[in-house]
Coordinates of C-alpha atoms in Angstrom, one line a residue:
Chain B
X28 CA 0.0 0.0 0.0
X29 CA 1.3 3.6 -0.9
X30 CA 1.0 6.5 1.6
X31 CA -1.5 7.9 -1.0
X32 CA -3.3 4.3 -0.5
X33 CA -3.2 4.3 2.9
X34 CA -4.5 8.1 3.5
X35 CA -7.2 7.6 1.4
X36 CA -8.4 4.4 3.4
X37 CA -8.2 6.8 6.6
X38 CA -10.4 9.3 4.6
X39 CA -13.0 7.0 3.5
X40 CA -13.0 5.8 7.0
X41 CA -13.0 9.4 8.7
X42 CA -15.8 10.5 6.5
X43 CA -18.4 7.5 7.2
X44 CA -17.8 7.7 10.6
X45 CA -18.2 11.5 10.7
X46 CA -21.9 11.3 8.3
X47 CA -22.9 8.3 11.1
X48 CA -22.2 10.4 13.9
X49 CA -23.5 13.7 11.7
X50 CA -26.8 11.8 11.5
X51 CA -27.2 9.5 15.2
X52 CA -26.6 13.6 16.2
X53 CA -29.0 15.0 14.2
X54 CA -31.7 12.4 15.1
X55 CA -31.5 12.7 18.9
X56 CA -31.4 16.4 18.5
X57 CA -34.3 17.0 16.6
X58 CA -36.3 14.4 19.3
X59 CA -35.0 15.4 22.2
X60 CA -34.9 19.4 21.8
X61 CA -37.9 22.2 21.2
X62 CA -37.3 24.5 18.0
X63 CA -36.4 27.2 20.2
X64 CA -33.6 25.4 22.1
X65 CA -32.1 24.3 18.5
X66 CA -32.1 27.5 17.1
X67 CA -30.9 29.4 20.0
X68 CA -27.6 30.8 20.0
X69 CA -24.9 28.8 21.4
X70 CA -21.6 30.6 20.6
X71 CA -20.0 32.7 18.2
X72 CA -18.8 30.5 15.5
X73 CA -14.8 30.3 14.2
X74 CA -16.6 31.6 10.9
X75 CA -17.4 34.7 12.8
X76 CA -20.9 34.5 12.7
X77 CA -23.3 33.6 15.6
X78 CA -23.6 29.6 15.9
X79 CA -27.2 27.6 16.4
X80 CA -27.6 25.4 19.7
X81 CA -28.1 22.7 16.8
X82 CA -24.5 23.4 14.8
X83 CA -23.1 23.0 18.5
X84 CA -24.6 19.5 19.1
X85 CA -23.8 18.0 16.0
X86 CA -20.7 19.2 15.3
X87 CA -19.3 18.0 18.6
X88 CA -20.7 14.5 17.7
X89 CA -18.5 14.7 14.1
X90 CA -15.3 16.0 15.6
X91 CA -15.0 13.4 18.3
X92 CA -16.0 10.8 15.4
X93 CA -13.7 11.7 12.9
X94 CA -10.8 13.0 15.1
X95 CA -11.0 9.5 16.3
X96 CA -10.4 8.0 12.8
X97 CA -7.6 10.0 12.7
X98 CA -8.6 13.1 10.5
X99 CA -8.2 16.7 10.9
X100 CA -11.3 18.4 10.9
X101 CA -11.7 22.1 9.4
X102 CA -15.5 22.9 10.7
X103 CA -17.4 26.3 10.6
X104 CA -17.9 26.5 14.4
X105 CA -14.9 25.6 16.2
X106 CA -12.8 25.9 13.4
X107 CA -9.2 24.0 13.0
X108 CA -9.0 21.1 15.1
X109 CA -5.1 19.4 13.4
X110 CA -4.3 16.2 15.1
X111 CA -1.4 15.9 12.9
X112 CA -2.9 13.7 10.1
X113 CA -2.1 14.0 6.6
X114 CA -5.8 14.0 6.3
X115 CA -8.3 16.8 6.4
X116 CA -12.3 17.2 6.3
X117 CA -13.8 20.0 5.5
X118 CA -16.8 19.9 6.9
X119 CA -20.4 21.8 7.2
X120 CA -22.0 19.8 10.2
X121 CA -25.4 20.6 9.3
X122 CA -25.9 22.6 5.9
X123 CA -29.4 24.4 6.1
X124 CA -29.4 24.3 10.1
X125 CA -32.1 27.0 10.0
X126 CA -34.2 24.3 7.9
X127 CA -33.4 22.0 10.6
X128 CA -34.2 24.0 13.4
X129 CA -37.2 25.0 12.6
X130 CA -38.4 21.5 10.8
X131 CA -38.2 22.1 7.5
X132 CA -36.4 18.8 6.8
X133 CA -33.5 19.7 4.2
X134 CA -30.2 19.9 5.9
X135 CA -27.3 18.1 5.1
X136 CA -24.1 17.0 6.3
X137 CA -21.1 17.9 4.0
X138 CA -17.4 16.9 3.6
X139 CA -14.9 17.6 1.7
X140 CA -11.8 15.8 2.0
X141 CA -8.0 17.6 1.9
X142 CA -4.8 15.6 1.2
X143 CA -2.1 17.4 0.2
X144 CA -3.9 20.3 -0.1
X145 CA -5.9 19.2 -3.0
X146 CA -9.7 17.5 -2.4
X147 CA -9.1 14.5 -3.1
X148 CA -13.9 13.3 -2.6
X149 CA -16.2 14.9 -0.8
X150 CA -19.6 13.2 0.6
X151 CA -23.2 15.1 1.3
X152 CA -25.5 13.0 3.7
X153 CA -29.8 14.0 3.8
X154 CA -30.1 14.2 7.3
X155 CA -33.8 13.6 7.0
X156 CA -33.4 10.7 5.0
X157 CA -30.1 9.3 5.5
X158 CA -29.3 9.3 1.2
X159 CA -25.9 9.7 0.9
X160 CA -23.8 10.9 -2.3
X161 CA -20.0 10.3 -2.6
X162 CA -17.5 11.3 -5.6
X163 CA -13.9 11.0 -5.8
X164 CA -12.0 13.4 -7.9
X165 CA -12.1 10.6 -10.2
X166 CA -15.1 8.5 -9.8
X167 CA -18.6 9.9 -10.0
X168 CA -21.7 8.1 -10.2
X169 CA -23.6 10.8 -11.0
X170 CA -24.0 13.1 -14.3
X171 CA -24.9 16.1 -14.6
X172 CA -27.7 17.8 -16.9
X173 CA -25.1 18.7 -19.7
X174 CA -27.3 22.3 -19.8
X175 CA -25.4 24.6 -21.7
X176 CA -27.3 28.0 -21.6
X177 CA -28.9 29.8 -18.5
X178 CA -32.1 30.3 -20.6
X179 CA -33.1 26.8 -20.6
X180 CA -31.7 26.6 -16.8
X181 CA -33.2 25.3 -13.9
X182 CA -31.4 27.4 -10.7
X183 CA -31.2 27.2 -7.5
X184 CA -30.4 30.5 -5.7
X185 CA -29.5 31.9 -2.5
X186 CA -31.9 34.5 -1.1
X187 CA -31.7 37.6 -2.6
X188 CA -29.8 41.1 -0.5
X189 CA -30.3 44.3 -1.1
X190 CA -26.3 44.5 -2.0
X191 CA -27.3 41.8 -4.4
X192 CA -30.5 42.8 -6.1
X193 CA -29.6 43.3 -9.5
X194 CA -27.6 40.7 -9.8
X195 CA -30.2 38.6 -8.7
X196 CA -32.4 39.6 -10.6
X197 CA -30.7 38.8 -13.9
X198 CA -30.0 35.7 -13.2
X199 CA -33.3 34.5 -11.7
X200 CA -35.4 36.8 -14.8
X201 CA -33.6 34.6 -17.4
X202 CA -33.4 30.9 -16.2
X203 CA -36.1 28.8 -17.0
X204 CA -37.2 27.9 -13.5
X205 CA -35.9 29.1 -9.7
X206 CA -35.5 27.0 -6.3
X207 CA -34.1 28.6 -3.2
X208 CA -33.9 25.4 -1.0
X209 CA -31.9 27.6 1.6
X210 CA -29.4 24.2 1.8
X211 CA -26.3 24.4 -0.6
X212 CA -24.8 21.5 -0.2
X213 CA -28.3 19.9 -1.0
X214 CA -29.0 22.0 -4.0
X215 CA -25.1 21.0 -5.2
X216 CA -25.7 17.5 -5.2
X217 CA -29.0 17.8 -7.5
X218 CA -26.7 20.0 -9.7
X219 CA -24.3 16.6 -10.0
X220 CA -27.1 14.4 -10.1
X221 CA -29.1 16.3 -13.4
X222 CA -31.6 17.0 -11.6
X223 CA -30.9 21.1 -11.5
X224 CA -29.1 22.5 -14.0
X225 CA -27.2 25.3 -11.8
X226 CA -27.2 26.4 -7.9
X227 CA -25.8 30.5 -7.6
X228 CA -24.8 32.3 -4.8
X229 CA -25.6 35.5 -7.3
X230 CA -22.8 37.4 -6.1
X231 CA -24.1 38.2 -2.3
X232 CA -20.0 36.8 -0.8
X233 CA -22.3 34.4 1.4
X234 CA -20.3 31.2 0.6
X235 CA -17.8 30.0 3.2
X236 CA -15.5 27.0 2.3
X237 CA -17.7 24.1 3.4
X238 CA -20.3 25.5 1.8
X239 CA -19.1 24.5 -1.5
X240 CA -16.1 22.6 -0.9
X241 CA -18.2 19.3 -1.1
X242 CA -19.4 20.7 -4.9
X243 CA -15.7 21.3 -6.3
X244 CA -15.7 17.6 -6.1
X245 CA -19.1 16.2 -6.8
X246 CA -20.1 17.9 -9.5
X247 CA -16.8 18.6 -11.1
X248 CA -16.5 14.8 -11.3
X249 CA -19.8 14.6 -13.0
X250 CA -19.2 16.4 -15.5
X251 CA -19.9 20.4 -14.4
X252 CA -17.9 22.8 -13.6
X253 CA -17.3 25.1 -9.8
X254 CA -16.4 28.7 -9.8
X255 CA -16.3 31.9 -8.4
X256 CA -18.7 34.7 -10.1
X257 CA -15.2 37.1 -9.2
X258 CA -12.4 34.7 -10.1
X259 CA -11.2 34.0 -6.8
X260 CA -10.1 30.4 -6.6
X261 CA -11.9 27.9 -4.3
X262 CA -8.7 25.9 -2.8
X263 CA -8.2 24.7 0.6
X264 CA -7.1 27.6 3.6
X265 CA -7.8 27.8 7.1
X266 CA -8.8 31.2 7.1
X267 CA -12.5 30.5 7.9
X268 CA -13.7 34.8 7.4
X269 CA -13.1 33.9 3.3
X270 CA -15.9 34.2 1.2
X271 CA -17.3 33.9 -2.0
X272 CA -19.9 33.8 -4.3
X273 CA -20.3 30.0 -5.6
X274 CA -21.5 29.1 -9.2
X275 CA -21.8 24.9 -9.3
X276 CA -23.4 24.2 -13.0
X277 CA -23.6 21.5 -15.4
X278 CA -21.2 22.6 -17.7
X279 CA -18.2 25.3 -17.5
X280 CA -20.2 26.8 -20.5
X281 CA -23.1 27.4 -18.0
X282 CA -20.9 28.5 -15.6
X283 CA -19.3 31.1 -17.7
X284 CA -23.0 32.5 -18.4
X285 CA -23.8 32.7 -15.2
X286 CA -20.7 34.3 -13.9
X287 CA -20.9 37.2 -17.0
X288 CA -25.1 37.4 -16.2
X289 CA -23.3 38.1 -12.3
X290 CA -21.1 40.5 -12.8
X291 CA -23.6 42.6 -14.9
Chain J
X3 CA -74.7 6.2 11.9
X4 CA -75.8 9.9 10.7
X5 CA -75.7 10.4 6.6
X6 CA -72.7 13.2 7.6
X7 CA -71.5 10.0 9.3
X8 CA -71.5 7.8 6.6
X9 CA -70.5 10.5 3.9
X10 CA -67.1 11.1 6.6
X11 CA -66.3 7.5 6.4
X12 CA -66.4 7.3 2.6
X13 CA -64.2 10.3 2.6
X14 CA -61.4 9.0 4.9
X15 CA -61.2 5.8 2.6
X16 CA -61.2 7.7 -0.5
X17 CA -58.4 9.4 1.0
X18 CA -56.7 6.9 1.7
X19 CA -57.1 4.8 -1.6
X20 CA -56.2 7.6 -3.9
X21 CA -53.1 8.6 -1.3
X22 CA -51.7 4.6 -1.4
X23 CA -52.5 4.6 -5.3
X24 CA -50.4 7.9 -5.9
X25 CA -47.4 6.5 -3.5
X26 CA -47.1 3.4 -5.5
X27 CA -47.7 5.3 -9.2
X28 CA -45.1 7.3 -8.1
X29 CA -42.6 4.6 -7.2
X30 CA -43.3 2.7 -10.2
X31 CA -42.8 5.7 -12.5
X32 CA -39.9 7.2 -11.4
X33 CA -38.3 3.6 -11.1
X34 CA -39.6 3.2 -14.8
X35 CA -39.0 6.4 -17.2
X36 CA -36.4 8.6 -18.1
X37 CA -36.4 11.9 -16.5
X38 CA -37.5 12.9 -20.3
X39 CA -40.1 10.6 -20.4
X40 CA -41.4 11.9 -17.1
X41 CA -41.2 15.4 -18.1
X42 CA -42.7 15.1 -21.8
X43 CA -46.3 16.9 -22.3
X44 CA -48.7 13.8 -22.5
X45 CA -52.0 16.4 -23.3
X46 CA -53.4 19.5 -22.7
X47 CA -55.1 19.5 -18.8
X48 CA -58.4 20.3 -17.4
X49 CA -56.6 23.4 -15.8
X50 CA -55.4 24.8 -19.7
X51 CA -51.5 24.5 -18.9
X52 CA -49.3 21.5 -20.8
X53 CA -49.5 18.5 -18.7
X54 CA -46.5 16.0 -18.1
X55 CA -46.9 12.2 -18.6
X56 CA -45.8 11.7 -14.6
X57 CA -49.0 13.8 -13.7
X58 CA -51.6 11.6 -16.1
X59 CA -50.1 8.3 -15.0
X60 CA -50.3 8.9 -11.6
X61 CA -53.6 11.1 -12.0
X62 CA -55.3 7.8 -13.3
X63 CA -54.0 5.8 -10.7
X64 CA -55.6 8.1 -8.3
X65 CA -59.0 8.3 -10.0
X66 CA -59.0 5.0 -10.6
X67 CA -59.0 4.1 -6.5
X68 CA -61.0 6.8 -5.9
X69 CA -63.5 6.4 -7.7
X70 CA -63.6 2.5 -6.6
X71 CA -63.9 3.8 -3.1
X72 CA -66.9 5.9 -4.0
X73 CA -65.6 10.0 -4.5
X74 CA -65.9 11.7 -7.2
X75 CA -62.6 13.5 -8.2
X76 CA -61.9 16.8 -9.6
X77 CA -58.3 16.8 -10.7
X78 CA -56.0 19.0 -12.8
X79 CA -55.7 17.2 -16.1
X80 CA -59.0 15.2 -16.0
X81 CA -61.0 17.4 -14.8
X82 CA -64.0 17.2 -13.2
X83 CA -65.3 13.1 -12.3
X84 CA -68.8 12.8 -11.7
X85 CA -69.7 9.2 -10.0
X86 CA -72.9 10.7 -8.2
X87 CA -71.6 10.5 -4.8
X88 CA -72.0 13.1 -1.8
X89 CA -67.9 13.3 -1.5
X90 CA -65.6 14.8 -3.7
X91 CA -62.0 14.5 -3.8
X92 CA -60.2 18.0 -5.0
X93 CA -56.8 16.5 -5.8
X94 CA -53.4 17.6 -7.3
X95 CA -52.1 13.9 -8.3
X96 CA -48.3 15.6 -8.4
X97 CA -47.9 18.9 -6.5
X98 CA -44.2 20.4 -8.0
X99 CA -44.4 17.7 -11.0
X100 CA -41.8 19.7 -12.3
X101 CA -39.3 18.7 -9.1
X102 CA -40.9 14.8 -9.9
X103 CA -39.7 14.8 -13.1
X104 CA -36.6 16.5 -13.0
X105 CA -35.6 14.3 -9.8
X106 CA -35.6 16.9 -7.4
X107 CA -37.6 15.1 -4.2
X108 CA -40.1 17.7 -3.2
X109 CA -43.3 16.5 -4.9
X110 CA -46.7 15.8 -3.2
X111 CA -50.3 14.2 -3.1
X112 CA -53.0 16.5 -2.2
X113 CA -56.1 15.9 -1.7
X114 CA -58.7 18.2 0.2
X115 CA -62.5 16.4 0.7
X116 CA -65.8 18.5 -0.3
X117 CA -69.0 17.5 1.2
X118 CA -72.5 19.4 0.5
X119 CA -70.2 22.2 -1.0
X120 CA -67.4 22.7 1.8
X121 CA -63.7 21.4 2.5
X122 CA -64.4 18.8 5.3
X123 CA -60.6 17.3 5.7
X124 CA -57.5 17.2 4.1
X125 CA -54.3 15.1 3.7
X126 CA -51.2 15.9 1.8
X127 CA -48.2 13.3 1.4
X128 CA -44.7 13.7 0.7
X129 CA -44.3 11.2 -2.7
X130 CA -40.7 10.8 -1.7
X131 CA -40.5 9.6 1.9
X132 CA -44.4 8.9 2.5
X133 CA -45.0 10.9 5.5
X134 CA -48.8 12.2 5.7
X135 CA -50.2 15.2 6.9
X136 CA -54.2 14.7 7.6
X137 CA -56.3 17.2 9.2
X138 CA -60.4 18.0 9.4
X139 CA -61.9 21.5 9.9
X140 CA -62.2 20.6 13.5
X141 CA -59.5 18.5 14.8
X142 CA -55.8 19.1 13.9
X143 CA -52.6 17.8 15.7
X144 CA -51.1 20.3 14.2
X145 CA -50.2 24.2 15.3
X146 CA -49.0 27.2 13.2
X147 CA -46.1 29.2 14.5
X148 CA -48.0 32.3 16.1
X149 CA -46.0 34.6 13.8
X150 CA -47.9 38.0 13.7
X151 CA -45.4 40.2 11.5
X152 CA -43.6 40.1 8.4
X153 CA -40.2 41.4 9.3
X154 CA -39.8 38.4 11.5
X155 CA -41.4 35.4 9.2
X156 CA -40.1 33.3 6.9
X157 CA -42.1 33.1 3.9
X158 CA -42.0 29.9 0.5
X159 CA -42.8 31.9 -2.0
X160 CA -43.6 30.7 -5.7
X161 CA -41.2 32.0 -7.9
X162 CA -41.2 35.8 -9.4
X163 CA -42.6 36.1 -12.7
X164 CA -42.0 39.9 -14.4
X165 CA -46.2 40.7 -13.9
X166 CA -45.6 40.5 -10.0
X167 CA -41.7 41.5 -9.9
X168 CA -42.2 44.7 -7.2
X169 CA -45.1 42.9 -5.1
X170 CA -42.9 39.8 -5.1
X171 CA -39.8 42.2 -3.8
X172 CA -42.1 43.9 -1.3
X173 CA -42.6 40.7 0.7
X174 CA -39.0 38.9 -0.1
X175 CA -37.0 42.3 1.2
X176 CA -39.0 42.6 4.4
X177 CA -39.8 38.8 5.4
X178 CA -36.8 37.2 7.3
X179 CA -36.1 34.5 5.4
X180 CA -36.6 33.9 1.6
X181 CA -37.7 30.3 0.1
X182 CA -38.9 28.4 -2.8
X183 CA -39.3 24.8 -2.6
X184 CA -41.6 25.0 -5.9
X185 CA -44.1 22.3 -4.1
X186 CA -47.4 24.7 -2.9
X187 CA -49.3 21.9 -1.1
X188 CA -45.8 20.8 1.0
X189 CA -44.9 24.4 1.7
X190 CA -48.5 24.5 2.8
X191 CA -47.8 21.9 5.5
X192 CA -45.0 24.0 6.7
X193 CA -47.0 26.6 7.4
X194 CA -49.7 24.3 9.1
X195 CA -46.6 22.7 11.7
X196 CA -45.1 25.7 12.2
X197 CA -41.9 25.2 10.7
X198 CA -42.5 28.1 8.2
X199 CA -44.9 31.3 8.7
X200 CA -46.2 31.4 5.2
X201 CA -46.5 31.1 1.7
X202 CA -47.9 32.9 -0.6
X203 CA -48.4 33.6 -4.3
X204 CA -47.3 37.1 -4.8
X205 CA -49.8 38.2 -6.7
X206 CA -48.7 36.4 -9.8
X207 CA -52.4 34.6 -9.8
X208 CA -50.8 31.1 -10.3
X209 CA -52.8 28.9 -7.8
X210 CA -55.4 26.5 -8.8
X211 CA -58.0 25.4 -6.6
X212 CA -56.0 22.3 -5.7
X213 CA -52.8 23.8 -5.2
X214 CA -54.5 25.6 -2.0
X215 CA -57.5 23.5 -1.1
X216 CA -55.8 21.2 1.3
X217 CA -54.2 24.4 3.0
X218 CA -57.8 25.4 3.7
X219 CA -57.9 22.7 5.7
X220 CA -54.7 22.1 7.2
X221 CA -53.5 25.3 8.1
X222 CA -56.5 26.7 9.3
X223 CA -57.5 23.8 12.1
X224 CA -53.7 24.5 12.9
X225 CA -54.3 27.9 14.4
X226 CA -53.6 29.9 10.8
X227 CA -55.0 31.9 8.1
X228 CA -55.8 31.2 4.1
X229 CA -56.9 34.2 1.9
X230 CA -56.8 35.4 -1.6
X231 CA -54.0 38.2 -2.1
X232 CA -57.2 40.4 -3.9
X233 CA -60.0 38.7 -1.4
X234 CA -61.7 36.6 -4.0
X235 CA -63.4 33.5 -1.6
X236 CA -61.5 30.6 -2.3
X237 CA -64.1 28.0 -2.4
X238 CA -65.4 24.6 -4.5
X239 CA -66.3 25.0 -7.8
X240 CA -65.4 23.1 -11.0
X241 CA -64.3 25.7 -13.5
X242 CA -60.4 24.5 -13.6
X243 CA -59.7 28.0 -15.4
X244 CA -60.3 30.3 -12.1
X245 CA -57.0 31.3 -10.6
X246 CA -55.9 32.4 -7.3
X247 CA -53.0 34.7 -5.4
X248 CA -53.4 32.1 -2.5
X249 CA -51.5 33.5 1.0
X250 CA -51.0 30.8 3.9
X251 CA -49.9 32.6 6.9
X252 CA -49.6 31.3 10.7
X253 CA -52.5 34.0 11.6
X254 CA -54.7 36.3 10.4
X255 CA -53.1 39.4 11.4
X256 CA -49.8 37.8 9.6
X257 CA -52.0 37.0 6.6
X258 CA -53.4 40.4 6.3
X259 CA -49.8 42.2 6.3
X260 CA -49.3 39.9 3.4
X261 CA -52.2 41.0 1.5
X262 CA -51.5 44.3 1.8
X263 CA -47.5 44.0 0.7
X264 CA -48.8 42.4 -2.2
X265 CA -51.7 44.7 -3.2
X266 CA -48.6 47.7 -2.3

């Protein structure tokens, strides 16, 4: 077995065991605590904005699980936790957690996982459902739409800003159909799966890392394409105030559109 | 047993025949067809829009146990089913046929029950997981959140078209949180347990009969509120053409703010 062989067995492992724990977490939480107590506000997050009483729970439950498989964890409410592997998840502990909070059941676990400094698969868990989809950098079993032009497009959006507004607008006036499922990871995953053609953060600088980290390799293995709508380049960092503006679509010429339809 | 007795009875097994014959239509057609299949226009509906083969196969299946279990049905693509009984079935075979077919999993059964000329009970069921949500005019186990005011409610909206652009942006800016699932009848249910505050058609007139009917039900034995954005009754009747601005809010006094951001 190479090193490379032998880290990626220890990411597999790391990422199972931290979408188990993810969803044993998620269950208990959601039956054992009111709506208030989940969405209450524990801490303030290593992201730098205020963190649910639900992120708290669950992302407790994933460090200790993957930590324990011997993985670095990069998370958006404690931030860095480097137990000196060679191998690092990326994770958003529950993707949508105002969804789950208030029981609106699409959140998601999301993983990324770092090697090298390059994401080597990634892995986005339903919590509601327990469906699971996994891609290597190389390996997909997914495809995505093949939709070439934002006028036949179905996108998913992030909710529109003020500091957004026309932006938004031009992208949501032209596609053929809009979803704001207010759960990226979730919306990615139907981007790598055909089922939507494109999911936008239309230029609103709301994306953190694990917000799209598990897209770069799901749908980029399935045959689309992941960018920023102002070039910046979504790699690996532990600098958890970066943000951007995430465009996952079926094809880089999608993406292109949709990043020009952005920027106005 | 009272006629209004046996009439109730019929109802709840109708409802439950046409539920169980659009969760295994379902199954079977999106185990069977391509997403292309699914998504091709089979006819022109009852309603006057394009209809998609997953709504007519699944329709029939419906109408089909329905029927057998003594209802008549009024239904999107069919239309109106006369069998001579005292119960009718109001039913949208595939709320968000669109997410069906494209494989997003946010698609619904919805049925509301009409006796003597009024909405008597309702169910709604999630095609993808199965979960049911039943209620009666009376007797709900459901409660909406007690949200009162727009600037602190989140609100599934349907999408913005460019005849309802400003009314859509009046309630999106000021509403707390932004969503479109693009499934009326399940955002519907949200709004009955809580977990949202509303939904509403933003004046773009898009709602049919059965694409509220069920809310009627739900939502208002759950403590909430279901008007029409320009107060026309929403109430039986079997011209498919009639179209509403439907608004399903956690109160009256929440429902009425709505009305009057749309109206501006």
């Amino acid at each position: 077995m190479t090193v490379t062989d032998s880290a990626r067995t220890a990411a597999d492992r790391a990422l199972t065991a931290a979408a188990d724990a993810a969803m044993d977490a998620y269950r208990t939480a959601v039956a054992t605590y009111s709506r208030e107590k989940l969405k209450s506000i524990a801490m303030d997050g290593a992201d730098g904005t205020p963190t649910m009483f639900i992120d708290v729970v669950i992302e407790d439950a994933i460090i200790t699980a993957a930590t324990a498989a011997g993985a670095n964890v990069l998370s958006e409410e404690r931030g860095w936790v480097d137990v000196g592997s060679a191998v690092t998840l990326v994770v958003d502990p529950v993707d949508g957690s105002a969804n789950a909070a208030a029981g609106i059941p699409l959140s998601c676990f999301s993983a990324a996982v770092v090697i090298d400094g390059e994401f080597t698969e990634a892995m986005t868990c339903w919590l509601h459902t327990g469906e699971r989809w996994w891609a290597s950098r190389t390996e997909s079993a997914f495809r995505t739409s093949g939709c070439t032009s934002l006028s036949s497009a179905a996108v998913s959006m992030l909710r529109p800003h003020p500091r957004n507004r026309d932006a938004w607008w031009r992208v949501a006036s032209t596609a053929t159909r809009i979803r704001i499922l207010s759960c990226s990871t979730l919306e990615s995953v139907f981007v790598a799966t055909g089922s939507a053609d494109a999911f936008v953060d239309a230029g609103s600088d709301t994306h953190r890392l694990m917000d799209i980290a598990a897209a770069v390799v799901l749908v980029e293995a399935s045959g689309g394409a992941v960018l920023d709508a102002y070039d910046r380049p979504i790699e690996f960092g532990i600098d958890l105030t970066k943000r951007w503006s995430g465009i996952v679509a079926a094809t880089p010429e999608l993406a292109h559109e949709l990043r020009g339809a952005i920027q106005g």
